[in-house]
């Protein structure tokens, strides 16, 4: 057991450095972690800020939905931006757009102003996410890409694990000023940009000063390759968007909320990393359908918790559901990206990175918006029941497609 664990951590090949130490990876992972730290602080707190300012659940959902919409818009433009101004300037632009608007929340809790700030942050987030996913695929060879994606996933999930659960508590117990000031931390990533740009230049990554090589990807083949993993990603990230936006409103006890969010983000962080080795050894596809069904079960438990009359039962269902959903949320983020890279081929790395990130953030925004709309007109119970049903249906579609293949 120890030998296998050592094999996974060192990537298994004598004389080959761990993916964590590959040239450019420490700086890329560090800049990614700083970017996601800023997002993790504001994902649950910005909606809470406008709720305290008098907005309803739909207004709170719109804040994160607009951020994700602008994230998707930026992601679609990142390739063109990289070609025009290069990796160095593009990464700096992303860090500034993501971090600089955060302290401005202190000026107003009006939902329109906060939504405008979310739009600017979304543009920066879109740049950071596409550059991260594309960069990690370029810096490590395909045979170890599952582990590299796992390391990248841990760099994303670690700040979520640490900051998402505690951010609402800090805002309400210490003050919103602390969260909004700390959320400017993506600006620190500017110092890491030169190291990332140099490493990508040596790997001849387009936008880093090199010219693209290889034949263009076939659009029809790409569509076929990406449909399945992006559908799975949309389903699970819609669930994630809902829980990250509304969990602080699901339980009256702040301790239950903190524990539930810790369960979700902790399980997600561990599984984003742990499934990397699994994907390298056995392939990504076999675990996607089971994780979708597991995520649906977690969502159903959360919905049942919101309907319970017992505070004890409600808290247990919420925490258990969040833990279960976190396993699926983290695992599927790794597996869908690895599967998409494998199915689409090396010539489509940039397209896959963009499509995956668009799917991730579109799902997050849709989940926040849809759950907010349903909760505002009916209840959180129905909102989570709908999310559970959609996730289960996508899981069943994966099973049917696998049997036909």
XYZ file of C-alpha atoms in Angstrom:
405
model
C 0.000 0.000 0.000
C 2.817 2.381 0.875
C 4.573 1.568 -2.403
C 1.426 2.321 -4.405
C 0.868 5.565 -2.553
C 4.462 6.616 -3.158
C 4.046 5.682 -6.833
C 1.029 7.994 -7.126
C 2.689 10.923 -5.394
C 5.943 10.762 -7.371
C 4.210 9.913 -10.680
C 5.822 6.507 -10.699
C 8.700 6.951 -13.176
C 12.287 6.914 -11.830
C 14.134 10.114 -12.622
C 10.945 11.907 -13.714
C 10.052 14.859 -11.467
C 6.623 15.030 -9.906
C 4.038 17.023 -11.841
C 4.102 19.422 -8.900
C 7.720 20.304 -9.753
C 7.502 20.365 -13.558
C 8.884 23.640 -14.994
C 6.249 26.346 -14.754
C 3.788 24.237 -12.729
C 4.497 25.775 -9.273
C 3.910 29.289 -10.611
C 0.846 28.219 -12.615
C -0.660 26.417 -9.625
C 0.162 29.340 -7.334
C -1.456 31.920 -9.599
C -4.478 29.648 -10.010
C -4.806 29.256 -6.240
C -4.642 33.020 -5.694
C -7.287 33.628 -8.348
C -9.655 31.063 -6.903
C -9.059 32.412 -3.394
C -10.585 35.711 -4.478
C -13.520 33.941 -6.113
C -14.049 31.637 -3.114
C -14.319 34.556 -0.717
C -16.988 36.332 -2.748
C -18.998 33.445 -4.213
C -21.090 33.020 -1.029
C -20.594 36.541 0.395
C -21.591 38.770 -2.543
C -25.107 37.216 -2.668
C -25.327 37.505 1.129
C -24.319 41.166 0.861
C -27.200 41.997 -1.490
C -29.658 39.931 0.573
C -28.716 42.026 3.584
C -29.229 45.073 1.387
C -32.839 44.099 0.659
C -32.610 41.971 -2.503
C -34.568 38.694 -2.812
C -33.219 35.220 -3.657
C -33.534 35.864 -7.389
C -31.440 39.021 -7.079
C -28.837 37.125 -5.064
C -28.728 34.408 -7.699
C -28.320 36.980 -10.470
C -25.074 38.271 -8.908
C -23.238 34.978 -9.368
C -25.083 34.185 -12.596
C -23.892 37.421 -14.212
C -20.377 36.789 -12.997
C -20.434 33.371 -14.656
C -21.977 34.789 -17.838
C -19.140 37.292 -18.152
C -16.687 34.527 -17.303
C -17.989 32.550 -20.274
C -17.771 35.602 -22.556
C -14.151 36.143 -21.542
C -13.334 32.455 -21.997
C -14.528 32.596 -25.595
C -12.178 35.521 -26.247
C -9.087 34.267 -24.409
C -7.599 32.472 -27.421
C -7.739 35.641 -29.506
C -6.351 37.692 -26.609
C -3.422 35.321 -26.142
C -2.538 35.552 -29.799
C -2.659 39.365 -29.728
C -0.905 40.258 -26.482
C 0.682 37.002 -25.281
C 0.489 35.015 -22.062
C 2.242 37.537 -19.838
C -0.102 40.457 -20.474
C -3.188 38.262 -20.644
C -2.507 36.724 -17.231
C -1.809 40.143 -15.705
C -5.072 41.446 -17.171
C -6.974 38.516 -15.671
C -5.497 39.023 -12.207
C -6.278 42.746 -12.217
C -9.865 42.365 -13.442
C -10.533 39.645 -10.882
C -8.921 41.249 -7.837
C -9.211 45.031 -8.211
C -13.052 45.334 -8.008
C -13.351 43.429 -4.697
C -12.834 46.342 -2.254
C -15.370 48.444 -4.198
C -18.160 46.308 -2.681
C -17.704 48.351 0.494
C -19.207 51.351 -1.280
C -22.681 49.851 -1.816
C -24.876 46.793 -1.265
C -27.236 47.742 -4.105
C -27.855 44.651 -6.220
C -27.257 46.507 -9.505
C -23.878 47.859 -8.431
C -22.765 44.517 -6.958
C -23.841 42.775 -10.165
C -21.756 45.232 -12.205
C -18.720 44.442 -10.035
C -19.452 40.740 -10.501
C -19.408 41.251 -14.272
C -15.914 42.780 -14.163
C -14.653 40.032 -11.869
C -16.147 37.461 -14.210
C -14.068 38.747 -17.114
C -10.902 38.272 -15.063
C -12.024 34.867 -13.857
C -12.600 33.724 -17.424
C -9.031 34.597 -18.343
C -7.554 32.843 -15.296
C -9.535 29.630 -15.809
C -8.808 29.095 -19.504
C -5.137 29.964 -19.116
C -4.866 27.542 -16.199
C -6.515 24.572 -17.914
C -4.671 25.129 -21.182
C -1.355 25.708 -19.442
C -1.496 22.583 -17.287
C -2.177 20.438 -20.357
C 0.866 21.916 -22.092
C 3.366 21.691 -19.227
C 2.970 17.937 -18.552
C 2.985 15.079 -21.078
C -0.272 13.160 -21.765
C 0.763 10.014 -19.839
C 0.757 12.023 -16.586
C -2.010 14.446 -17.473
C -4.494 12.944 -15.016
C -2.116 13.672 -12.152
C -1.384 17.142 -13.540
C -5.106 17.903 -13.752
C -5.408 16.541 -10.212
C -2.712 18.945 -8.999
C -4.444 21.790 -10.835
C -7.747 20.733 -9.309
C -6.238 20.762 -5.834
C -4.880 24.275 -6.423
C -8.456 25.287 -7.237
C -10.171 23.288 -4.525
C -7.841 24.086 -1.615
C -8.827 27.772 -1.392
C -12.457 26.762 -1.847
C -12.127 24.302 1.030
C -10.520 26.877 3.302
C -12.398 30.028 2.337
C -15.929 29.243 1.137
C -17.093 27.839 4.506
C -15.503 30.580 6.581
C -16.211 33.594 4.349
C -19.903 34.040 5.343
C -18.994 33.614 9.016
C -16.210 36.206 8.736
C -18.556 38.625 6.973
C -21.250 38.378 9.634
C -19.019 37.971 12.700
C -16.092 40.279 11.917
C -17.342 42.415 9.064
C -17.843 42.469 5.330
C -14.886 44.856 5.071
C -12.467 42.035 5.898
C -13.792 39.717 3.182
C -13.972 42.400 0.510
C -10.422 43.557 1.267
C -9.004 40.015 1.318
C -10.761 39.197 -1.965
C -8.277 41.471 -3.766
C -5.670 38.703 -3.326
C -5.663 37.694 -7.050
C -3.563 40.806 -7.617
C -0.661 38.972 -5.948
C -0.627 36.535 -8.890
C 0.958 39.252 -11.051
C 4.318 38.407 -9.450
C 4.072 34.789 -10.706
C 3.169 35.604 -14.296
C 6.735 35.853 -15.718
C 7.575 32.295 -14.582
C 4.427 30.887 -16.191
C 5.015 32.741 -19.457
C 8.638 31.563 -19.693
C 7.702 27.911 -19.141
C 4.936 28.011 -21.738
C 7.275 29.668 -24.235
C 9.708 26.754 -23.923
C 6.852 24.322 -24.603
C 5.911 26.220 -27.798
C 2.434 27.054 -26.554
C 0.556 29.465 -28.861
C 0.364 32.918 -27.335
C 3.631 32.466 -25.439
C 5.700 33.673 -28.346
C 5.616 30.485 -30.417
C 3.597 29.511 -33.428
C 0.947 26.792 -33.322
C 1.847 23.449 -34.839
C -0.164 20.497 -36.111
C -3.278 20.255 -38.259
C -6.467 22.027 -37.189
C -8.995 19.946 -35.286
C -12.037 18.607 -37.158
C -15.138 20.458 -35.821
C -17.497 17.473 -36.166
C -15.113 15.160 -34.323
C -14.648 17.760 -31.614
C -18.404 18.089 -31.099
C -18.769 14.327 -30.744
C -15.811 14.129 -28.368
C -16.947 16.972 -26.122
C -20.724 16.461 -25.929
C -20.644 13.788 -23.226
C -18.091 15.267 -20.830
C -19.467 18.802 -21.153
C -23.029 17.577 -20.448
C -21.790 15.819 -17.298
C -19.860 18.928 -16.302
C -22.883 21.205 -16.828
C -25.036 18.990 -14.614
C -22.642 18.829 -11.677
C -21.524 22.455 -11.825
C -25.161 23.617 -11.894
C -25.519 21.801 -8.586
C -22.312 23.438 -7.369
C -23.516 26.898 -8.366
C -26.685 26.411 -6.341
C -24.983 25.199 -3.160
C -22.196 27.787 -3.282
C -24.728 30.585 -3.657
C -27.501 29.522 -1.283
C -26.108 27.206 1.416
C -25.685 30.146 3.873
C -29.488 30.565 3.624
C -30.416 26.889 4.084
C -29.875 26.569 7.842
C -30.463 29.037 10.681
C -27.477 27.727 12.656
C -24.200 29.231 11.329
C -22.262 26.228 12.685
C -24.287 23.842 10.517
C -23.631 26.011 7.468
C -19.873 26.047 8.147
C -19.727 22.269 8.644
C -21.840 21.633 5.529
C -19.637 23.849 3.376
C -16.499 22.275 4.851
C -17.874 18.838 3.981
C -18.614 19.913 0.419
C -15.374 21.766 -0.269
C -13.211 19.234 1.578
C -14.609 16.267 -0.312
C -14.329 18.223 -3.553
C -10.711 19.187 -2.912
C -9.663 15.629 -2.080
C -11.519 14.052 -5.008
C -10.246 16.532 -7.590
C -6.749 15.354 -6.698
C -7.450 11.683 -5.941
C -9.236 10.918 -9.212
C -6.175 12.043 -11.202
C -4.284 8.824 -10.537
C -7.446 6.798 -11.213
C -7.857 8.474 -14.605
C -4.245 7.738 -15.582
C -4.550 4.065 -14.607
C -8.076 3.161 -15.746
C -9.322 5.999 -17.894
C -11.776 8.722 -16.969
C -15.015 7.487 -18.574
C -15.948 4.499 -16.304
C -16.471 6.642 -13.189
C -18.456 9.504 -14.740
C -21.962 7.957 -14.655
C -21.643 6.587 -11.074
C -20.473 9.982 -9.832
C -23.397 11.733 -11.537
C -25.848 9.410 -9.780
C -24.004 9.953 -6.495
C -24.305 13.706 -6.987
C -28.047 13.354 -7.629
C -28.388 11.459 -4.336
C -26.548 14.239 -2.509
C -28.825 16.899 -4.016
C -31.907 14.904 -3.031
C -30.631 14.741 0.554
C -30.071 18.504 0.641
C -33.582 19.093 -0.671
C -35.027 16.709 1.927
C -33.160 18.595 4.621
C -34.768 21.880 3.634
C -38.211 20.237 3.982
C -37.575 18.679 7.404
C -39.325 20.052 10.496
C -36.566 18.750 12.751
C -33.479 20.941 13.062
C -31.366 17.893 13.894
C -32.559 15.888 10.892
C -32.307 18.917 8.622
C -28.709 19.557 9.689
C -27.726 15.895 9.244
C -29.306 15.723 5.777
C -27.698 18.993 4.720
C -24.216 17.951 5.877
C -24.529 14.415 4.493
C -25.887 15.663 1.184
C -23.133 18.255 0.853
C -20.463 15.647 1.591
C -21.893 13.261 -1.004
C -22.290 15.992 -3.592
C -18.729 17.168 -2.905
C -17.322 13.760 -3.872
C -19.143 13.902 -7.211
C -18.383 17.586 -7.765
C -14.639 17.163 -7.253
C -14.273 13.847 -9.048
C -16.224 14.930 -12.113
C -14.250 18.135 -12.514
C -11.102 16.047 -12.940
C -12.578 13.203 -14.975
C -14.533 15.305 -17.469
C -11.460 17.397 -18.299
C -9.154 14.379 -18.675
C -11.757 12.548 -20.781
C -12.245 15.602 -22.995
C -8.498 15.954 -23.612
C -8.210 12.238 -24.457
C -11.265 12.121 -26.726
C -10.467 15.312 -28.637
C -6.738 14.705 -29.177
C -3.580 16.737 -28.694
C -4.287 19.078 -31.603
C -7.379 20.401 -29.785
C -5.866 21.219 -26.371
C -6.739 24.907 -26.507
C -10.287 24.261 -27.732
C -10.864 21.658 -25.023
C -9.571 24.009 -22.327
C -11.933 26.735 -23.478
C -14.960 24.442 -23.923
C -14.469 22.797 -20.538
C -14.164 26.114 -18.728
C -17.191 27.519 -20.551
C -19.154 24.451 -19.488
C -17.955 24.738 -15.903
C -18.833 28.391 -15.483
C -22.012 28.295 -17.554
C -23.219 25.462 -15.347
C -22.298 27.360 -12.177
C -24.171 30.446 -13.336
C -27.208 28.509 -14.556
C -27.406 26.629 -11.278
C -27.319 29.817 -9.228
C -29.905 31.514 -11.426
C -32.255 28.541 -11.736
C -32.138 27.658 -8.037
C -32.728 31.294 -7.107
C -35.688 31.607 -9.473
C -37.340 28.374 -8.291
C -36.675 29.141 -4.608
C -38.076 32.668 -4.935
C -41.322 31.399 -6.485
C -41.718 28.090 -4.605
C -39.075 26.667 -2.231
C -35.500 25.482 -1.889
C -36.862 21.947 -1.612
C -38.227 22.011 -5.150
C -35.110 23.763 -6.453
C -32.850 20.953 -5.222
C -35.292 18.279 -6.393
C -35.081 19.686 -9.932
C -31.284 19.764 -9.802
C -31.224 16.155 -8.534
C -33.500 14.992 -11.341
C -31.431 16.697 -14.051
C -28.177 15.258 -12.685
C -29.641 11.753 -12.494
C -30.947 11.989 -16.074
C -27.509 12.939 -17.387
C -26.043 9.994 -15.462
C -28.565 7.617 -17.016
C -27.802 9.039 -20.469
C -24.112 8.221 -19.901
C -25.028 4.638 -18.980
C -27.200 4.235 -22.095
C -24.523 5.724 -24.346
C -21.879 3.432 -22.851
C -24.005 0.318 -23.518
C -24.577 1.381 -27.121
C -20.858 1.978 -27.732
